Short mmCIF file of N, CA and C in Angstrom, two decimals:
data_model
loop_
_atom_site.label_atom_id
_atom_site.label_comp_id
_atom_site.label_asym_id
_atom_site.label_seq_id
_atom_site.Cartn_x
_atom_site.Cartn_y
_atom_site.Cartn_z
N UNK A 84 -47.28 3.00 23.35
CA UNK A 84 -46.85 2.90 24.72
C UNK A 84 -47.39 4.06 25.54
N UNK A 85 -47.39 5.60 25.05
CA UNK A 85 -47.70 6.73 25.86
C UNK A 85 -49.15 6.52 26.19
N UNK A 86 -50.23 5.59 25.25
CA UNK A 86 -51.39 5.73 25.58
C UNK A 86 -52.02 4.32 26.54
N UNK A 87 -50.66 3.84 26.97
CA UNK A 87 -50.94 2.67 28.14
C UNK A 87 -50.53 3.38 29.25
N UNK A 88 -49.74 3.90 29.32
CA UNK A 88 -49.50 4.96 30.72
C UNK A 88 -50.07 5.76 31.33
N UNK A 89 -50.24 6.10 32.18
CA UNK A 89 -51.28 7.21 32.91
C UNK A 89 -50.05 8.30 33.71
N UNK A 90 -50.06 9.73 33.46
CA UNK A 90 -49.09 10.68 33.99
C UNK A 90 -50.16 11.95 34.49
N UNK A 91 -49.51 12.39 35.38
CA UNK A 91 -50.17 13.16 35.61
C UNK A 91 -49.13 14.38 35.69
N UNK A 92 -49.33 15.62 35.38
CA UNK A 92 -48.57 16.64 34.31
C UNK A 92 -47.45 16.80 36.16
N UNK A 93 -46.98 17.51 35.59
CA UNK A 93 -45.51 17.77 36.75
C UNK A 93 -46.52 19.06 38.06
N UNK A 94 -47.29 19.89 36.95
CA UNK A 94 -47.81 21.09 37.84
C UNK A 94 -49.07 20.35 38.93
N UNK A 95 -49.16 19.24 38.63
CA UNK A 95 -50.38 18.58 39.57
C UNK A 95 -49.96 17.67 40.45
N UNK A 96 -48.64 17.32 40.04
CA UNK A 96 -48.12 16.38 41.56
C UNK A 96 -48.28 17.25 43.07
N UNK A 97 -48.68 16.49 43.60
CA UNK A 97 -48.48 17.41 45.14
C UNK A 97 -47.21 16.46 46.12
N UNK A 98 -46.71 15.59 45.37
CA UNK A 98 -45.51 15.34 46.79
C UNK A 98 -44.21 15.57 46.14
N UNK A 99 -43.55 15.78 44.83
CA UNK A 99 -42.36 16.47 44.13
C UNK A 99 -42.36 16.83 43.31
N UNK A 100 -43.15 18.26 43.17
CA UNK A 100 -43.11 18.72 41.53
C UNK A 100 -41.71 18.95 40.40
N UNK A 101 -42.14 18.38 39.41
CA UNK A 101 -40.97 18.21 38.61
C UNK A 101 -40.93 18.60 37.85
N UNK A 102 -40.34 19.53 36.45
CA UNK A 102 -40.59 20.53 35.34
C UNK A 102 -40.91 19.26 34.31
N UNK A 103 -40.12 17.98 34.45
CA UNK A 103 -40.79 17.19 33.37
C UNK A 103 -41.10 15.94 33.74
N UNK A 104 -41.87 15.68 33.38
CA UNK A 104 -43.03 13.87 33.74
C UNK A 104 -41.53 13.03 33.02
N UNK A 105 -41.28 13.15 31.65
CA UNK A 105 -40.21 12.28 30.44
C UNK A 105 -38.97 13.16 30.13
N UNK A 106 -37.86 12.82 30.30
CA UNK A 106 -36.51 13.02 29.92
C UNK A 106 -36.54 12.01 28.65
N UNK A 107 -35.92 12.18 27.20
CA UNK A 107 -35.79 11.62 26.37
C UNK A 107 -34.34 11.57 26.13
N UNK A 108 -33.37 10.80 26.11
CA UNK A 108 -32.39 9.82 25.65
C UNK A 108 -32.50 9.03 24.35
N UNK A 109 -31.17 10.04 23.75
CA UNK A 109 -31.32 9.16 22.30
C UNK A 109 -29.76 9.55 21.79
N UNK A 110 -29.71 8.62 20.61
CA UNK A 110 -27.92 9.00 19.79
C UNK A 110 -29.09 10.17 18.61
N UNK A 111 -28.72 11.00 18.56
CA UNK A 111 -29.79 12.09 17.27
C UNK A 111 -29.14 11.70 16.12
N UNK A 112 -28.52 11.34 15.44
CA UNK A 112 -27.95 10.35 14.25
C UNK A 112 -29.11 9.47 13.93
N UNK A 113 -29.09 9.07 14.66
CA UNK A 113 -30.24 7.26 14.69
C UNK A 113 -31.80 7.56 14.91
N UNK A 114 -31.86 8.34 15.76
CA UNK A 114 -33.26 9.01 15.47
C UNK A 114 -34.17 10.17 16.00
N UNK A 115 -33.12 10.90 15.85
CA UNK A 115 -33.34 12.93 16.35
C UNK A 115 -35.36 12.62 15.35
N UNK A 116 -34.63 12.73 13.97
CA UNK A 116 -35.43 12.95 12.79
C UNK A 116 -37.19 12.64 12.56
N UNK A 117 -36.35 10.89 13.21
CA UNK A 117 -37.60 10.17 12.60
C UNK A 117 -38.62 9.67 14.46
N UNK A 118 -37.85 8.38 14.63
CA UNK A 118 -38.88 7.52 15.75
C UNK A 118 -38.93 8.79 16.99
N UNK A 119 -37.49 9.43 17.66
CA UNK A 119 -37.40 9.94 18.98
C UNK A 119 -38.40 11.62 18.54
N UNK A 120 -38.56 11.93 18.10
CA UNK A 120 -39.04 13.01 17.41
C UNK A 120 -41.25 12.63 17.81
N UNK A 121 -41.52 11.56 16.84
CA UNK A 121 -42.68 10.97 16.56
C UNK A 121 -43.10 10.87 18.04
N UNK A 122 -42.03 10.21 18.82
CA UNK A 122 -42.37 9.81 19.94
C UNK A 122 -42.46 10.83 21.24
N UNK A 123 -41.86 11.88 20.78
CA UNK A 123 -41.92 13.34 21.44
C UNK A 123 -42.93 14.27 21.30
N UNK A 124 -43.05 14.12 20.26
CA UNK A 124 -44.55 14.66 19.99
C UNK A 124 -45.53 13.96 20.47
N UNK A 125 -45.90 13.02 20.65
CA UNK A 125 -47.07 12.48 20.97
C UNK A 125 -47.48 12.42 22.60
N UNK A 126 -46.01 12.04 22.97
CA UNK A 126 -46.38 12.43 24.54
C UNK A 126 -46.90 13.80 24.86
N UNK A 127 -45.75 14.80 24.47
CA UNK A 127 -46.72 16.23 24.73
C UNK A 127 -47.91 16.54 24.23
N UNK A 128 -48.38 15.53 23.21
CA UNK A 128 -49.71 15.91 22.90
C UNK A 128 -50.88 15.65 23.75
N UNK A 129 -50.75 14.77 24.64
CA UNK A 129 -50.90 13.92 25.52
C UNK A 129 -50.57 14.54 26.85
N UNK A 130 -50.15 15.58 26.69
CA UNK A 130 -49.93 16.38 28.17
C UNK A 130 -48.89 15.92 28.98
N UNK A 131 -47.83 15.19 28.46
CA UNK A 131 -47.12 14.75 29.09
C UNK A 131 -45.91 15.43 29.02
N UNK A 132 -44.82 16.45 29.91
CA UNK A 132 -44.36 17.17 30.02
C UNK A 132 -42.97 16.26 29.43
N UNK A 133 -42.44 16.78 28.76
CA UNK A 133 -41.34 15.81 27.89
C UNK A 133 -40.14 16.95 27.32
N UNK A 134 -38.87 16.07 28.03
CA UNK A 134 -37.80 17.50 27.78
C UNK A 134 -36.75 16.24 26.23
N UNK A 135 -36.89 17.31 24.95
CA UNK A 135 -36.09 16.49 24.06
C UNK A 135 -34.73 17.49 23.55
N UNK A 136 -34.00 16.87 23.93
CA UNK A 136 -32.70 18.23 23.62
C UNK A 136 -32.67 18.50 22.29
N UNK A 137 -33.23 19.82 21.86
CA UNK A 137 -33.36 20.38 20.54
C UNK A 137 -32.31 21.39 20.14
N UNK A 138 -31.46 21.25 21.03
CA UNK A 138 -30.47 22.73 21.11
C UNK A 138 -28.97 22.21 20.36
N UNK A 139 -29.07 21.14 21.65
CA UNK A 139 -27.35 20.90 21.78
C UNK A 139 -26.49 20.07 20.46
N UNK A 140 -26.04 20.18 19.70
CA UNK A 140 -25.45 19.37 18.89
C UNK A 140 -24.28 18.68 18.55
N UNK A 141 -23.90 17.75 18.08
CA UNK A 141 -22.61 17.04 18.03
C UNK A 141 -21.57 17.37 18.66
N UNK A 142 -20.83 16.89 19.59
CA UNK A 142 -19.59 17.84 20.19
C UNK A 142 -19.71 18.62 21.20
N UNK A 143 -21.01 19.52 21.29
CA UNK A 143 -20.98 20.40 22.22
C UNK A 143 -21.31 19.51 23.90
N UNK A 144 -20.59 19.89 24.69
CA UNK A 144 -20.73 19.62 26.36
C UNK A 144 -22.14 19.43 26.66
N UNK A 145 -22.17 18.20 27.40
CA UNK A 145 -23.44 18.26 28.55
C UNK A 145 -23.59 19.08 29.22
N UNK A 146 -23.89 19.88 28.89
CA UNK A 146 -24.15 21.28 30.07
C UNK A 146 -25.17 20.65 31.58
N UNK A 147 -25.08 22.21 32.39
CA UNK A 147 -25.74 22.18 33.29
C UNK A 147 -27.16 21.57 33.39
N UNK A 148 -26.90 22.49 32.08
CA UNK A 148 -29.06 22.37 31.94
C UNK A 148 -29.67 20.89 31.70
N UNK A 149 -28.68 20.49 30.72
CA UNK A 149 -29.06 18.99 30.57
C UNK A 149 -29.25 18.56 31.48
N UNK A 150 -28.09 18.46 32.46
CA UNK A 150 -28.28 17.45 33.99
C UNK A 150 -28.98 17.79 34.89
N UNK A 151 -29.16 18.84 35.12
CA UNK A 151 -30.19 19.61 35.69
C UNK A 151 -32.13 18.71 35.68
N UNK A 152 -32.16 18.95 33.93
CA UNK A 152 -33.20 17.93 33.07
C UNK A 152 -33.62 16.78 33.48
N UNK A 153 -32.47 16.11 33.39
CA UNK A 153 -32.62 14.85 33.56
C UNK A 153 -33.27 14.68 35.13
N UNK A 154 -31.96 14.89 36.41
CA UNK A 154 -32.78 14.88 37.34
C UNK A 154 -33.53 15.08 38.20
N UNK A 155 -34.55 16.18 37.41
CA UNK A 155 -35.78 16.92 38.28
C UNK A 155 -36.90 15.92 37.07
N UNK A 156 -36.01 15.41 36.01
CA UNK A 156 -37.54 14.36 35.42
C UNK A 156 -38.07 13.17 36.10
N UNK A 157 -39.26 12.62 36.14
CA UNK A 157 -39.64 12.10 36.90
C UNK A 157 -39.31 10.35 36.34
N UNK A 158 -39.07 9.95 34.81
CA UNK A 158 -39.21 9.22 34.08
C UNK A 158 -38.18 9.29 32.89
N UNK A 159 -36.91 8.62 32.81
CA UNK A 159 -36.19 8.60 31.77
C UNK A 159 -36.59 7.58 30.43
N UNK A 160 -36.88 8.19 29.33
CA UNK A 160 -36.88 6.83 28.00
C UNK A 160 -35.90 7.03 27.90
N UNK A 161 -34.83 6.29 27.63
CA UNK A 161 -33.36 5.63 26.71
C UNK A 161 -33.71 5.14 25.27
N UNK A 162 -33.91 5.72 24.10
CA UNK A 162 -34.25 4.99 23.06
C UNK A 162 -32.59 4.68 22.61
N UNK A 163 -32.36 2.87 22.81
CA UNK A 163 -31.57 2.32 22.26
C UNK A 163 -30.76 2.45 20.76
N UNK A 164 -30.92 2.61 19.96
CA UNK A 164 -30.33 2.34 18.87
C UNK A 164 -29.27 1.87 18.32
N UNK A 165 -28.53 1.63 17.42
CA UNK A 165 -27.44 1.13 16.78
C UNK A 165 -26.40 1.96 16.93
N UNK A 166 -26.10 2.84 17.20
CA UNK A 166 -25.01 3.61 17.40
C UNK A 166 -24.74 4.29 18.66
N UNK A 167 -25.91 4.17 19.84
CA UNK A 167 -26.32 4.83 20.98
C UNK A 167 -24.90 4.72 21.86
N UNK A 168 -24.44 3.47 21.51
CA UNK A 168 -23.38 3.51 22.95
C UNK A 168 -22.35 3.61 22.06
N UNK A 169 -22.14 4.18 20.93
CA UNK A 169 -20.40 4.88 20.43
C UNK A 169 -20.64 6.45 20.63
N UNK A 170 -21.58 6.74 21.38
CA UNK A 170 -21.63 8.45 21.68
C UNK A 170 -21.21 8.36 23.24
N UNK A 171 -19.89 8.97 23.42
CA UNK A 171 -19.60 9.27 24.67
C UNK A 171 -20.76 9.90 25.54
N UNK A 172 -21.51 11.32 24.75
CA UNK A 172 -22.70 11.94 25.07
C UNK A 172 -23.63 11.37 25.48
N UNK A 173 -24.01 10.57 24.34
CA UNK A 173 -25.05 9.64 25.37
C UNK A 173 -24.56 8.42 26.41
N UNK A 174 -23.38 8.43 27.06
CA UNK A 174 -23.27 7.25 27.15
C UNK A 174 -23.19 8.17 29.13
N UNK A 175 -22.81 9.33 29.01
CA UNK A 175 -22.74 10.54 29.83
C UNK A 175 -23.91 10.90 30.76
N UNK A 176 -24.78 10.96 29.51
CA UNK A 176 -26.52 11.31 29.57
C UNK A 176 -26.76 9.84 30.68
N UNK A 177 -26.84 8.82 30.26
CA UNK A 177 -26.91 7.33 30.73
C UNK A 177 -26.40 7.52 32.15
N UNK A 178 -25.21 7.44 32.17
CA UNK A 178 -24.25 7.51 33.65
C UNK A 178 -25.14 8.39 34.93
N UNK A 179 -25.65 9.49 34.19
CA UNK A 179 -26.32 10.05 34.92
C UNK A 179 -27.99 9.94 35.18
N UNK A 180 -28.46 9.32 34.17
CA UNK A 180 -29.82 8.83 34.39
C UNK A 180 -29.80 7.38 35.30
N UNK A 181 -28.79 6.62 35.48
CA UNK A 181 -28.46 5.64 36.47
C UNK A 181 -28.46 5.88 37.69
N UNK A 182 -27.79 7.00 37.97
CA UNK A 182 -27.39 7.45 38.85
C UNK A 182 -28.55 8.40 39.70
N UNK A 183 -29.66 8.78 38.92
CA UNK A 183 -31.10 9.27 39.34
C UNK A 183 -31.87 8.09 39.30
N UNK A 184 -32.06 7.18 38.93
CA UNK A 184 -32.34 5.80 38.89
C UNK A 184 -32.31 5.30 40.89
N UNK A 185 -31.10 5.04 41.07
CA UNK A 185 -30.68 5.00 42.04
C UNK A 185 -30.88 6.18 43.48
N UNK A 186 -30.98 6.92 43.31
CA UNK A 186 -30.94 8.34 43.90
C UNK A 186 -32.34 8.77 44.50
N UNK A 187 -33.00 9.19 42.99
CA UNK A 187 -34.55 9.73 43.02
C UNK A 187 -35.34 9.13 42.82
N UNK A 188 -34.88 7.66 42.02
CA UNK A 188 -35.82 6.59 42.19
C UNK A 188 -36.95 7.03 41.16
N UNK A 189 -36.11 7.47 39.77
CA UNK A 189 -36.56 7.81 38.81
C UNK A 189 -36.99 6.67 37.89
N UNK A 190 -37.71 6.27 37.14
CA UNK A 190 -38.00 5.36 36.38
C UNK A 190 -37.41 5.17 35.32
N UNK A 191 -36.92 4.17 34.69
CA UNK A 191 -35.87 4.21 33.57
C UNK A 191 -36.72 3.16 32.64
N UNK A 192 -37.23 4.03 31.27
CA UNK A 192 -37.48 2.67 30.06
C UNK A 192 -37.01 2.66 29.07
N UNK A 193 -36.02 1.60 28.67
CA UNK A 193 -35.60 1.57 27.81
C UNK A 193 -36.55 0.75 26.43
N UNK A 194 -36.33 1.66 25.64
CA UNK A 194 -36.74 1.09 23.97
C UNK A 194 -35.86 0.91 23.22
N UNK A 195 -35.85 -0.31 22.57
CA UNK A 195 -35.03 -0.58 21.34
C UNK A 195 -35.77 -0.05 19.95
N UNK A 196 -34.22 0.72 19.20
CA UNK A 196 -35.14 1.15 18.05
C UNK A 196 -33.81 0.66 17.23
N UNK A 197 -34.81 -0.22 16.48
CA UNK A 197 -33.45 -1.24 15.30
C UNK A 197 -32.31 -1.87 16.08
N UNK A 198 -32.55 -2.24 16.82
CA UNK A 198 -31.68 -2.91 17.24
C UNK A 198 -31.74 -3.69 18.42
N UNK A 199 -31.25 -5.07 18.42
CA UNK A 199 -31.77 -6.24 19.41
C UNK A 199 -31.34 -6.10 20.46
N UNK A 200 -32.34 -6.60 21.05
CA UNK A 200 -32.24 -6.19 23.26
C UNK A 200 -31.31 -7.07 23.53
N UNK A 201 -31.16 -8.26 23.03
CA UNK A 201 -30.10 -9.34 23.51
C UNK A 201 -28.82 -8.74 23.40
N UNK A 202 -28.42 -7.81 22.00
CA UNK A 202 -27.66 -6.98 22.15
C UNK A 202 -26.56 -6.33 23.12
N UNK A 203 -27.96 -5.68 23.28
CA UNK A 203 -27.24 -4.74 24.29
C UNK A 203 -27.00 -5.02 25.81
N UNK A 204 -28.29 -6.45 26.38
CA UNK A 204 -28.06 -7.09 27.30
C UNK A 204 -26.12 -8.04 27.35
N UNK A 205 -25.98 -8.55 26.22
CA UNK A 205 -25.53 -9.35 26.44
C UNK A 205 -23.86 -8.76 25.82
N UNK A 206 -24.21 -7.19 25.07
CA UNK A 206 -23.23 -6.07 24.99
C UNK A 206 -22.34 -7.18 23.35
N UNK A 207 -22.93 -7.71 22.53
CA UNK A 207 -22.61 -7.59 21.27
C UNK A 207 -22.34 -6.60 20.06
N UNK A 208 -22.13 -7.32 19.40
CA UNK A 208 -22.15 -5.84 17.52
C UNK A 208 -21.87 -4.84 18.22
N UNK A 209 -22.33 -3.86 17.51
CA UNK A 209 -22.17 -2.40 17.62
C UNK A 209 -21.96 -1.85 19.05
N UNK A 210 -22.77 -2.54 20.34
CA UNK A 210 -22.92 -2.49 21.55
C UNK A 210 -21.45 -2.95 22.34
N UNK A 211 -21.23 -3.89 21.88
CA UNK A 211 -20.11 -4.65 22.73
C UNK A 211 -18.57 -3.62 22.45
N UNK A 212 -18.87 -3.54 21.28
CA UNK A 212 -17.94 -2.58 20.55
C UNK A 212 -17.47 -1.47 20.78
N UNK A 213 -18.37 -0.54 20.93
CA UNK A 213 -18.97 0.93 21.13
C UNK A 213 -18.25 0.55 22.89
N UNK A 214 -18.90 0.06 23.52
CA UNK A 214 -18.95 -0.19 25.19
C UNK A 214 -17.43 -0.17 25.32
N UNK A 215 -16.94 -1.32 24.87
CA UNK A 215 -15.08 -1.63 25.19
C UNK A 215 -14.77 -0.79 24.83
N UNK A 216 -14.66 0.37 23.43
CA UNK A 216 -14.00 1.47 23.32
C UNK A 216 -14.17 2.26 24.23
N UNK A 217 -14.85 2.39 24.93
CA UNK A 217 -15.30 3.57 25.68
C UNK A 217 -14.97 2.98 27.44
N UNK A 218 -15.34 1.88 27.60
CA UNK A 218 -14.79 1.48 28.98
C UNK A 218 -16.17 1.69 29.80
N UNK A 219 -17.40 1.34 29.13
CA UNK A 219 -18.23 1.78 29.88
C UNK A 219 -19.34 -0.03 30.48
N UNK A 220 -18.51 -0.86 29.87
CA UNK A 220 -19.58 -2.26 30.11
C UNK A 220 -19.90 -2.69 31.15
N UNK A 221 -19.40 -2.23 31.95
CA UNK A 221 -19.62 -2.80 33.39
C UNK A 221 -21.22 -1.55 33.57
N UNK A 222 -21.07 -0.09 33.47
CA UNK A 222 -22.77 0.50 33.19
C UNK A 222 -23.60 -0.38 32.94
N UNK A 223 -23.66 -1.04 31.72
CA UNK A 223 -24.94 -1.63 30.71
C UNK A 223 -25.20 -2.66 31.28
N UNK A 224 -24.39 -3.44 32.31
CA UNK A 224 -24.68 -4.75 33.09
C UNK A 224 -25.54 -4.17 34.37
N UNK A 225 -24.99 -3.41 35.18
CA UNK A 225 -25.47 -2.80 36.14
C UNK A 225 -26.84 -2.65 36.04
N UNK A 226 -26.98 -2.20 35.07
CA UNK A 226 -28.50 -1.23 34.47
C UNK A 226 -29.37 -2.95 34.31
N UNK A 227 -29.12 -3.65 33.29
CA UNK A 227 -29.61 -4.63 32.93
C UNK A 227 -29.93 -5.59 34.25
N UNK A 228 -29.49 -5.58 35.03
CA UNK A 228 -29.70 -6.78 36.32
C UNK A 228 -29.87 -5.41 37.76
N UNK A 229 -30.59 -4.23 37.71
CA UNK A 229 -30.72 -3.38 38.25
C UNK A 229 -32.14 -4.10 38.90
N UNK A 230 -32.85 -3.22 39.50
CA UNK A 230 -34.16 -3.12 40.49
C UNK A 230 -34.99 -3.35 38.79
N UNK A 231 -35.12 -2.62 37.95
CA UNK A 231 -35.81 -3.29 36.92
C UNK A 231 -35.64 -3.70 36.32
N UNK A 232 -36.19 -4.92 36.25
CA UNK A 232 -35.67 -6.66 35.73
C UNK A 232 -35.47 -6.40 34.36
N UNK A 233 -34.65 -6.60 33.83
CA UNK A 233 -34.42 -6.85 32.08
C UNK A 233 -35.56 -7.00 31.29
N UNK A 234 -35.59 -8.47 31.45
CA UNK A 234 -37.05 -9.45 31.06
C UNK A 234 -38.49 -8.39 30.89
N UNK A 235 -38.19 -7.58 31.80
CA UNK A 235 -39.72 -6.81 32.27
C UNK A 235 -39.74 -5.35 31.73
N UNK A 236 -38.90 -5.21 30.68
CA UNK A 236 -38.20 -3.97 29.71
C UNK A 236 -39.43 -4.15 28.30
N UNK A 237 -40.01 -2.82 28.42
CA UNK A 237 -40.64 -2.81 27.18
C UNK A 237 -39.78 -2.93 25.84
N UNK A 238 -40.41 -3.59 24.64
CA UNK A 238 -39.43 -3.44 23.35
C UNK A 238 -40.06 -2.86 22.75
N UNK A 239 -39.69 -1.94 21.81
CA UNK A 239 -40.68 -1.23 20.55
C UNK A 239 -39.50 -1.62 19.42
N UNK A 240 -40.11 -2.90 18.56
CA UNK A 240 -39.36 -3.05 16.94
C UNK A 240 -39.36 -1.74 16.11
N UNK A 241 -38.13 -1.79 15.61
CA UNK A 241 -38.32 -0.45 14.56
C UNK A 241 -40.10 -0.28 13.65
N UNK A 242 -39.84 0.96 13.31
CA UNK A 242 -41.12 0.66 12.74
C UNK A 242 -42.72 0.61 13.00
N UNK A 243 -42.64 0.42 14.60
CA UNK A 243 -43.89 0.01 15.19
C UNK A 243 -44.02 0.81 16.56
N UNK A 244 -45.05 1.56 16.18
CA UNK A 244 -45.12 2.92 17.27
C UNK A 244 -46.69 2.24 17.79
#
């Protein structure tokens, strides 16, 4: 996907410079390790200015800095996963990448990693689940029937970078 895109680094924009081109969104359980990692690296290899929270861990507060992150980035990935929406944290992270979505007119792409888009469109399994505990389903609809069309949502199958 990073090598179908064209970015141009944050220090070369001339109408809103931004410290990062990619904000990365992920549950780090599901894939700190393996895919969100692979996929972090490659953008910055690629010159693509990419903020991946390497600090913060289980429990600890969304800080400033995070939100801060998010909306001076120009481009949010959401990597989906199987457990993504039973993390209040990420579900926090989300609320507020919507909300720059809306705002700054930030770009939002979501990837599925292991786990089906109908899913989370249609807020089943783990999704439907995770969501009602938390009180957050009315978000994931919003987002899904937002300015960018569902349908028109890149997928990446586990496995396939």
């Amino acid at each position: 996907m990073a090598s179908s895109m064209t970015f141009q680094g944050a220090s070369s924009s001339s109408t809103s410079p931004r410290p990062y081109d990619v904000f990365l969104s992920f549950r780090g359980s599901d894939t700190r390790q393996n895919f969100t990692a692979y996929l972090c690296k490659t953008l910055r290899e690629k010159g693509i200015y990419t903020y991946m929270d390497d600090k913060l861990r289980m429990g600890d507060e969304i800080g400033p800095k995070l939100l801060k992150a998010i909306n001076e980035s120009r481009i949010a990935i959401v990597v989906l996963s199987e457990n993504y929406a039973s993390s209040p944290w990420c579900l926090r992270e989300l609320k507020k990448i919507l909300e720059c979505m809306e705002t700054n007119q930030q770009t939002v792409i979501p990837m599925f990693y292991e786990v089906d888009p109908s899913d989370v469109r249609y807020q089943n399994k783990s999704f439907g689940e995770a969501l009602t505990k938390h009180g957050s389903r009315s978000m994931i609809v919003l987002w899904s029937t937002g300015r960018q069309p569902y349908r028109k949502w890149p997928i990446c199958p586990a496995g396939i970078w």
